[in-house]
Short mmCIF file of C-alpha atoms in Angstrom, two decimals:
data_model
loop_
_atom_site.label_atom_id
_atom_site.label_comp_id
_atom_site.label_asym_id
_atom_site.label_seq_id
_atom_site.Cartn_x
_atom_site.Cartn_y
_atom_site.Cartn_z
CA UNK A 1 0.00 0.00 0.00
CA UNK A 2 0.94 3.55 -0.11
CA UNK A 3 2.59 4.83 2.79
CA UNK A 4 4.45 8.12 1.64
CA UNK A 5 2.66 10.95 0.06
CA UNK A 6 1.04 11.01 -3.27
CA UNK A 7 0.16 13.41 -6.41
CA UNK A 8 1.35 16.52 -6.47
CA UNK A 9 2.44 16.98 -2.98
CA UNK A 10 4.95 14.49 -4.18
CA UNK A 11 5.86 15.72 -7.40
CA UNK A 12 6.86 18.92 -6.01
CA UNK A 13 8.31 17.12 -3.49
CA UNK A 14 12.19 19.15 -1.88
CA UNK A 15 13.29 17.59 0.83
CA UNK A 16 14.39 18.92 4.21
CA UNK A 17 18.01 18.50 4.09
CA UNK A 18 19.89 21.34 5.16
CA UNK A 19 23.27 22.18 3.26
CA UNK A 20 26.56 22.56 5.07
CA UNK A 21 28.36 25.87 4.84
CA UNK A 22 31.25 23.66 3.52
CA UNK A 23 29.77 21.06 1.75
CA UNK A 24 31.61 21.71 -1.72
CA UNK A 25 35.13 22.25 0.35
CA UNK A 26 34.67 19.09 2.12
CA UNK A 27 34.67 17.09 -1.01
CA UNK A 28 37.36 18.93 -2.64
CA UNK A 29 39.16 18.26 -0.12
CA UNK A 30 38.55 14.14 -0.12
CA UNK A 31 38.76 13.82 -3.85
CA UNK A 32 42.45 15.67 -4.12
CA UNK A 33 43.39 13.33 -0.90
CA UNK A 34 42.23 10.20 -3.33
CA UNK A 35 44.03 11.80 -6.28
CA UNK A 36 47.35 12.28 -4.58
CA UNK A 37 47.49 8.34 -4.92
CA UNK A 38 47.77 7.35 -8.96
CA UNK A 39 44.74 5.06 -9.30
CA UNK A 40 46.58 2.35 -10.68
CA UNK A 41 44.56 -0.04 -12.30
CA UNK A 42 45.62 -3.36 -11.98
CA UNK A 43 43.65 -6.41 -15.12
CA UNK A 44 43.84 -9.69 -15.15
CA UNK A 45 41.96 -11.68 -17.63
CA UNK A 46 39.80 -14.92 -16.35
CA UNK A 47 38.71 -17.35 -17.91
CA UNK A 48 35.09 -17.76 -17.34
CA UNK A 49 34.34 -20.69 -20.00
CA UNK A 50 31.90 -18.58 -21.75
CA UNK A 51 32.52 -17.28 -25.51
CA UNK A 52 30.52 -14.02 -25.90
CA UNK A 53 32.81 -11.79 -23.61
CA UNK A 54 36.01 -11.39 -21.81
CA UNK A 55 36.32 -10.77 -18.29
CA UNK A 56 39.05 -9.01 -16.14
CA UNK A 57 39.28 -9.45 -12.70
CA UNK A 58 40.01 -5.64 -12.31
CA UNK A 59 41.66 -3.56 -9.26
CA UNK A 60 42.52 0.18 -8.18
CA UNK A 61 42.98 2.78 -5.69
CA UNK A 62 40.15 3.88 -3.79
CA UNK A 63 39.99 6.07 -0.25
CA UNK A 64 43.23 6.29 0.92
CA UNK A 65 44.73 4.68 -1.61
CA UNK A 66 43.04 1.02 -0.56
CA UNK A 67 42.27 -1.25 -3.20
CA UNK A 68 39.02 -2.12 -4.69
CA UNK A 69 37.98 -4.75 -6.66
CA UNK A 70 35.86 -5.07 -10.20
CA UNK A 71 34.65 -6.89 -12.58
CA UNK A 72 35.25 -5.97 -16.08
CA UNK A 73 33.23 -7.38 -18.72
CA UNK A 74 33.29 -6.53 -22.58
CA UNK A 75 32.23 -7.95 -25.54
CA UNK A 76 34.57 -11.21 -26.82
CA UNK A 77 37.51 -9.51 -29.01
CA UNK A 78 37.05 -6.02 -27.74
CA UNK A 79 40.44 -4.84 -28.56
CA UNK A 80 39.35 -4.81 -32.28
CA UNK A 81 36.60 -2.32 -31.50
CA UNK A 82 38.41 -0.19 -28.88
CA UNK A 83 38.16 2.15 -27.83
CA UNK A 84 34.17 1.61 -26.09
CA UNK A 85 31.97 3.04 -24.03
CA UNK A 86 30.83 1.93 -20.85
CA UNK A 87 29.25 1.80 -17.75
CA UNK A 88 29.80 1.85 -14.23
CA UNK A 89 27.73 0.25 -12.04
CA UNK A 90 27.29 0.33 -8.20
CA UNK A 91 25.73 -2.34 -6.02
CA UNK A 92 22.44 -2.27 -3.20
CA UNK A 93 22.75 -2.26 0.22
CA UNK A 94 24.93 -5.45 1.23
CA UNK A 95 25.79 -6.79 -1.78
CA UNK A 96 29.41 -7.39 -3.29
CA UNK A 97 30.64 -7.93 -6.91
CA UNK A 98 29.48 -11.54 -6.61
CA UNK A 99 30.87 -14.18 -9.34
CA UNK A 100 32.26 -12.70 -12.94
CA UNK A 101 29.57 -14.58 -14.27
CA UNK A 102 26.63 -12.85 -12.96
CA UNK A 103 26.14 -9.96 -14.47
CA UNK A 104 26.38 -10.02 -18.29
CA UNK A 105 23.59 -7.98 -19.88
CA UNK A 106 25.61 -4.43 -20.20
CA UNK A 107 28.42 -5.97 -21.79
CA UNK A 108 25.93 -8.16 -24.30
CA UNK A 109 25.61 -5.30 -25.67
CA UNK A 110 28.14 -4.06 -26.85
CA UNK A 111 30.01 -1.49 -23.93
CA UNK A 112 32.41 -2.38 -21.28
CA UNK A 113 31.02 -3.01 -17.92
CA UNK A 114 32.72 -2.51 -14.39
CA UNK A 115 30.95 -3.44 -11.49
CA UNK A 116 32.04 -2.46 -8.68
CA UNK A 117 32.41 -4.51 -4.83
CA UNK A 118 31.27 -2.37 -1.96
CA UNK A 119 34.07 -2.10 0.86
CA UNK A 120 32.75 -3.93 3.72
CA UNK A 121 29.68 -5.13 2.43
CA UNK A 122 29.32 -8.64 0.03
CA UNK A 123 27.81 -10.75 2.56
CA UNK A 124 23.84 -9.69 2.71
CA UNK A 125 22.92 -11.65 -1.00
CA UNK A 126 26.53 -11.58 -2.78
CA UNK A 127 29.90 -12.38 -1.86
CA UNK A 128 32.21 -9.09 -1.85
CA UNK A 129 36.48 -8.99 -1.58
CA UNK A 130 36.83 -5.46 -0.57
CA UNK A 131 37.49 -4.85 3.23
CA UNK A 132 36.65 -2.01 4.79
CA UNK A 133 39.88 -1.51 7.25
CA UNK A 134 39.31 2.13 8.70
CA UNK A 135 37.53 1.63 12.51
CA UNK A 136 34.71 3.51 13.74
CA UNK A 137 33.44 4.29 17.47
CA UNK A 138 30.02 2.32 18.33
CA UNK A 139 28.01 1.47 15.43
CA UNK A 140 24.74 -0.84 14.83
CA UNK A 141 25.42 -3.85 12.66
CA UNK A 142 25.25 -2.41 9.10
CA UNK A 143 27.07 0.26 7.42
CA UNK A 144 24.58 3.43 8.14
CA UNK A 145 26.19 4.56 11.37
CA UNK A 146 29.30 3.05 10.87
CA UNK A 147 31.68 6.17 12.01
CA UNK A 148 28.49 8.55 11.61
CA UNK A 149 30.39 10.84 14.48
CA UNK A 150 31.68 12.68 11.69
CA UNK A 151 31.70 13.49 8.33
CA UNK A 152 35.64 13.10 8.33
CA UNK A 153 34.97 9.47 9.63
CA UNK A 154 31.70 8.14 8.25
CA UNK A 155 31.53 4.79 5.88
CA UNK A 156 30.35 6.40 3.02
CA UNK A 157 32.75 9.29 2.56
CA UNK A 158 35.11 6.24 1.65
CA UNK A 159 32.46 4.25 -0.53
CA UNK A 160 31.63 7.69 -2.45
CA UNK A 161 35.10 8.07 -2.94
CA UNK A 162 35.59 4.50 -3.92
CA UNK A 163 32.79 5.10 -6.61
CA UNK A 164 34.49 8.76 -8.09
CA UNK A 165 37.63 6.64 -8.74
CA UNK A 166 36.09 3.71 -9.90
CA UNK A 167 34.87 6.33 -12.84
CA UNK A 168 38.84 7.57 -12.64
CA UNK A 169 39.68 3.76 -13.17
CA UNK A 170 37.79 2.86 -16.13
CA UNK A 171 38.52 6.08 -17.86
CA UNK A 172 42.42 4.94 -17.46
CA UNK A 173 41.52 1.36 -19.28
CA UNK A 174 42.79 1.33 -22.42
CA UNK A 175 39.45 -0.38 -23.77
CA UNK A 176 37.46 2.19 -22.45
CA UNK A 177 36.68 5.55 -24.35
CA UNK A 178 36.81 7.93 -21.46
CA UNK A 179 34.64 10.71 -22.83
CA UNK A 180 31.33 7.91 -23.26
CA UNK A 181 30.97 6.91 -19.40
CA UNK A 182 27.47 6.41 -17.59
CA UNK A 183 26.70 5.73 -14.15
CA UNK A 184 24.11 3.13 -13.09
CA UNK A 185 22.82 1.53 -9.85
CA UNK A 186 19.89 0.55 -7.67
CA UNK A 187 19.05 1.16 -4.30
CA UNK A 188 22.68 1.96 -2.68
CA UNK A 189 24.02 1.94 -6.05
CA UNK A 190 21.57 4.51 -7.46
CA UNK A 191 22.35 6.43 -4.34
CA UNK A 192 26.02 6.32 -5.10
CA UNK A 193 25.31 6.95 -8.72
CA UNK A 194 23.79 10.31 -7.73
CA UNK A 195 26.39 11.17 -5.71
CA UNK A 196 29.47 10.52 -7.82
CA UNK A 197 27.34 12.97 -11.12
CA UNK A 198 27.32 15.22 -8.56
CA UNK A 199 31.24 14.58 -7.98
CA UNK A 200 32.83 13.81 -11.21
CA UNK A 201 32.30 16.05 -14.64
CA UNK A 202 31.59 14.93 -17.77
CA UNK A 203 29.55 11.59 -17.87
CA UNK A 204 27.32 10.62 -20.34
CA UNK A 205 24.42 9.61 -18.41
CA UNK A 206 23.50 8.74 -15.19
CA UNK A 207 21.02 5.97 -14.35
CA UNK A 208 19.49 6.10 -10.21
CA UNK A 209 16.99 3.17 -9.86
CA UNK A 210 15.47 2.95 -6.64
CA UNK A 211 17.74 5.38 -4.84
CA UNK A 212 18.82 5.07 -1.51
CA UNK A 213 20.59 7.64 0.82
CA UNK A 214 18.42 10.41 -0.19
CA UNK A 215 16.51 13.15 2.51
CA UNK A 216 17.90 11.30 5.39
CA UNK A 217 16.23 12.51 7.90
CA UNK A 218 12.92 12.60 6.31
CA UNK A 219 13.38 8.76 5.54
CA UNK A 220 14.04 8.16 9.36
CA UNK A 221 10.71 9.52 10.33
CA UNK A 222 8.36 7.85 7.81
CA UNK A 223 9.55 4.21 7.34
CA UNK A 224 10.46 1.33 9.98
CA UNK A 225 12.81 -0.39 7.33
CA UNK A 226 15.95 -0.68 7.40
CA UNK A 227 18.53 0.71 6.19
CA UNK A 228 17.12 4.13 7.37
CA UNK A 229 16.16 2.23 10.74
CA UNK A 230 19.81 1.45 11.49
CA UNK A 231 20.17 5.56 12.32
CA UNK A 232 16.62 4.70 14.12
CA UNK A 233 18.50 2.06 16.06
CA UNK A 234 21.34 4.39 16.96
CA UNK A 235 19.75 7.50 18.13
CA UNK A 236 17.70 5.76 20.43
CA UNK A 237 20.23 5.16 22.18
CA UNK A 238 22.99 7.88 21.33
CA UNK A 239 19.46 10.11 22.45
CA UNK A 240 21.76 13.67 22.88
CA UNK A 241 23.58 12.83 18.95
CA UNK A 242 20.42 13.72 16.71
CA UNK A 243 21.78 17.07 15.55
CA UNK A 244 24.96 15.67 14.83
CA UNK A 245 24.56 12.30 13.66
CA UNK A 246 22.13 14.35 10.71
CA UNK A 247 24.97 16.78 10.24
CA UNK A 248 27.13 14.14 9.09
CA UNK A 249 24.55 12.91 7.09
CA UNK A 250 23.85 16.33 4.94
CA UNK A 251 27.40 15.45 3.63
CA UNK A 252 26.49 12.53 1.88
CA UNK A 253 22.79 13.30 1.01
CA UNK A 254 21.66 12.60 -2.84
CA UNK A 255 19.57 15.75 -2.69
CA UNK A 256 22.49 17.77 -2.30
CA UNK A 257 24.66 15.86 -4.62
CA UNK A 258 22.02 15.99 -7.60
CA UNK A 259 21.55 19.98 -7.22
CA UNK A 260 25.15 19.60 -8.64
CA UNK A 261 25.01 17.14 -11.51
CA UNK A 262 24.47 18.34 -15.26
CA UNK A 263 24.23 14.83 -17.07
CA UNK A 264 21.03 13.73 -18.12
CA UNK A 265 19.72 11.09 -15.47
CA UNK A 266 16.86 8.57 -15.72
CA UNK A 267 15.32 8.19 -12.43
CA UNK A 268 13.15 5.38 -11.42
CA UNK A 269 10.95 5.57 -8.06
CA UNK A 270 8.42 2.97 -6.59
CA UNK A 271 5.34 4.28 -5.11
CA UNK A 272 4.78 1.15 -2.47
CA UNK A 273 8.20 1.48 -1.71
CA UNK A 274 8.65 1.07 2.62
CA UNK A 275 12.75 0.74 2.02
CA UNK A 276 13.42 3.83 -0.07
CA UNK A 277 10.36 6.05 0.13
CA UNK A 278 9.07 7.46 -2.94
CA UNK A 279 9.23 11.18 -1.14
CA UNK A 280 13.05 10.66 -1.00
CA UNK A 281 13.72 9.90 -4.32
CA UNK A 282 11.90 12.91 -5.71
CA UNK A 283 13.65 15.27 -3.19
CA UNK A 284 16.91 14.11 -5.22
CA UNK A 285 15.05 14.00 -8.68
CA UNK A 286 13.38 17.92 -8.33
CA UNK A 287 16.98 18.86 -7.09
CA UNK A 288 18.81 17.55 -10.17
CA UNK A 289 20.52 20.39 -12.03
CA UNK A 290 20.77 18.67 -15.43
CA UNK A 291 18.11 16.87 -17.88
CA UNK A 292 15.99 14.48 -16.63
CA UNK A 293 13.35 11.75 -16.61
CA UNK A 294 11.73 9.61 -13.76
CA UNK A 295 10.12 6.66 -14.61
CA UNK A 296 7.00 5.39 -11.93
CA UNK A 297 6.74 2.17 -10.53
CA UNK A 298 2.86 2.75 -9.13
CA UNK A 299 2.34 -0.84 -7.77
CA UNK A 300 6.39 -1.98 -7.16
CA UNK A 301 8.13 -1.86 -3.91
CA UNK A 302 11.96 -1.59 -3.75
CA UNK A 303 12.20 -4.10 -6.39
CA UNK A 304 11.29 -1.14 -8.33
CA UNK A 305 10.79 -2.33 -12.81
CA UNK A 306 13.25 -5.13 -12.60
CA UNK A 307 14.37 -6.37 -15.98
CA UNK A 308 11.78 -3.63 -17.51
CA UNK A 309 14.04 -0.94 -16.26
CA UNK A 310 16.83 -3.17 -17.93
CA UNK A 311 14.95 -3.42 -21.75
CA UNK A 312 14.10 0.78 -20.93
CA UNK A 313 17.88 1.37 -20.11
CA UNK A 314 19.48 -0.40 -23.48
CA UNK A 315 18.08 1.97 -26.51
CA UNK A 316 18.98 5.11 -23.73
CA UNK A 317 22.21 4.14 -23.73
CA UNK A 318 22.66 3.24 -27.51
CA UNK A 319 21.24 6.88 -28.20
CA UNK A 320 23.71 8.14 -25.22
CA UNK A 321 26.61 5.96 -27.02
CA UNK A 322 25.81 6.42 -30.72
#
């Protein structure tokens, strides 16, 4: 059933994020910090048995110069075609890059695909190979208040930076044509596909299914799911850390991030959506500086179009690609 607002109380829909005073410095600041190590992309071809396309078990430098794992996967005898376009792609909410194997539909047809593992995650519903070695002070099992004391500290100013220089890393494969890259994700991955447009210039196209870490605190205070009810979880007990536990989280809010990002996006929401509420995801869609669409899912949950939003994403990106 619905439980978030509906017609055009949604549609108008702005959030209630407040921006920091030095957002924009903030992440200057981490990106150059990231930059100062070469990104280093490290390929090594495996052998997957299948014929179609070739897959790379693909590393490079993340935060702090910590190394992340990929897949890359392009169509069999690439290096004929070279240089291609491709396509990013970040993972949901406790997932990891899983087997080379499973995800073959972006390079079937026709661009270079790197998925990306999620530090610290890969154990909810696939197996991941990037730790997550930076502590944090008291946390609830999850990744939502892991270091949330600060911004300087909290989990996902290393997994947004992971996701700018996975961008950085394909752009340095020799397969890849830099200047044709779009971003694509669901859930946590759409979340840290609006972040990084907001982040990194130039990409093609940006594709936020779903997305996740959007109007924080408004996502707190309507749904009992979790994620969101991980920072539930926390400030119930941490009762005194409210203002600052949402300060952090400003820093890493999609709203904030889209009112920065000029490539056209294709949104997708889910109106019976309890996990990201539809409210959220139009905060970060009415924000978005650049050209845009949003696709609605009226009778989906967080599953959001499945393999429709797949057949709706191909002829976008062949018109993207040329």
């Amino acid at each position: 059933m619905y439980t978030d607002i509906t017609g055009p109380d949604l549609t108008s829909y702005r959030g209630s994020v407040a921006e920091p005073d030095d957002f924009d410095d903030f992440w200057r600041r981490t990106l150059a910090a990231a930059r100062e190590h070469p990104v280093a992309v490290r390929t090594e071809r495996v052998d997957t048995g299948l014929t179609t396309v070739d897959t790379y078990d693909v590393s490079f430098a993340g935060w702090d110069g910590q190394r992340v794992a990929a897949w890359l996967t392009v169509p069999a005898g690439s290096s004929a075609d070279a240089p291609l376009p491709a396509v990013v792609e970040y993972l949901g909410y406790g997932g990891g890059r899983g087997l080379p194997t499973e995800r073959l539909l972006w390079a079937s047809s026709g661009v270079a695909h790197l998925l990306m593992d999620t530090r610290g995650q890969g154990s909810g519903w696939a197996t991941g190979d990037t730790p997550d070695p930076d502590g944090s002070g008291p946390a609830i099992p999850g990744v939502m208040t892991r270091g949330i004391e600060s911004p300087d500290t909290y989990y996902y100013r290393r997994l947004t930076t992971d996701a700018v220089r996975a961008v950085d890393a394909v752009r340095d494969i020799d397969l890849v044509d830099g200047g044709r890259v779009a971003v694509l994700g669901g859930s946590q991955g759409g979340g840290m596909a609006i972040a990084v447009a907001g982040l990194v210039e130039g990409l093609a196209g940006v594709f936020p299914r779903v997305p996740f870490l959007c109007d924080h605190r408004h996502a707190t205070q309507i749904t009992d799911a979790y994620p969101y009810h991980e920072v539930v979880d926390y400030l119930a007990t941490h009762r005194t850390a409210t203002e600052q536990v949402f300060g952090t989280l400003a820093y890493f809010d999609g709203v904030l991030h889209a009112a920065r990002a000029t490539a056209p996006a294709w949104f997708s929401v889910a109106l019976m959506d309890p996990i990201c509420p539809p409210s959220t995801v139009y905060a970060a869609y009415n924000a978005w500086a650049g050209p845009k669409e949003i696709t609605v899912w009226e009778y989906n949950g967080h599953e959001g179009g499945g393999a429709h939003e797949d057949a709706d994403t191909l002829p976008r990106l062949r018109e993207l690609f040329g």
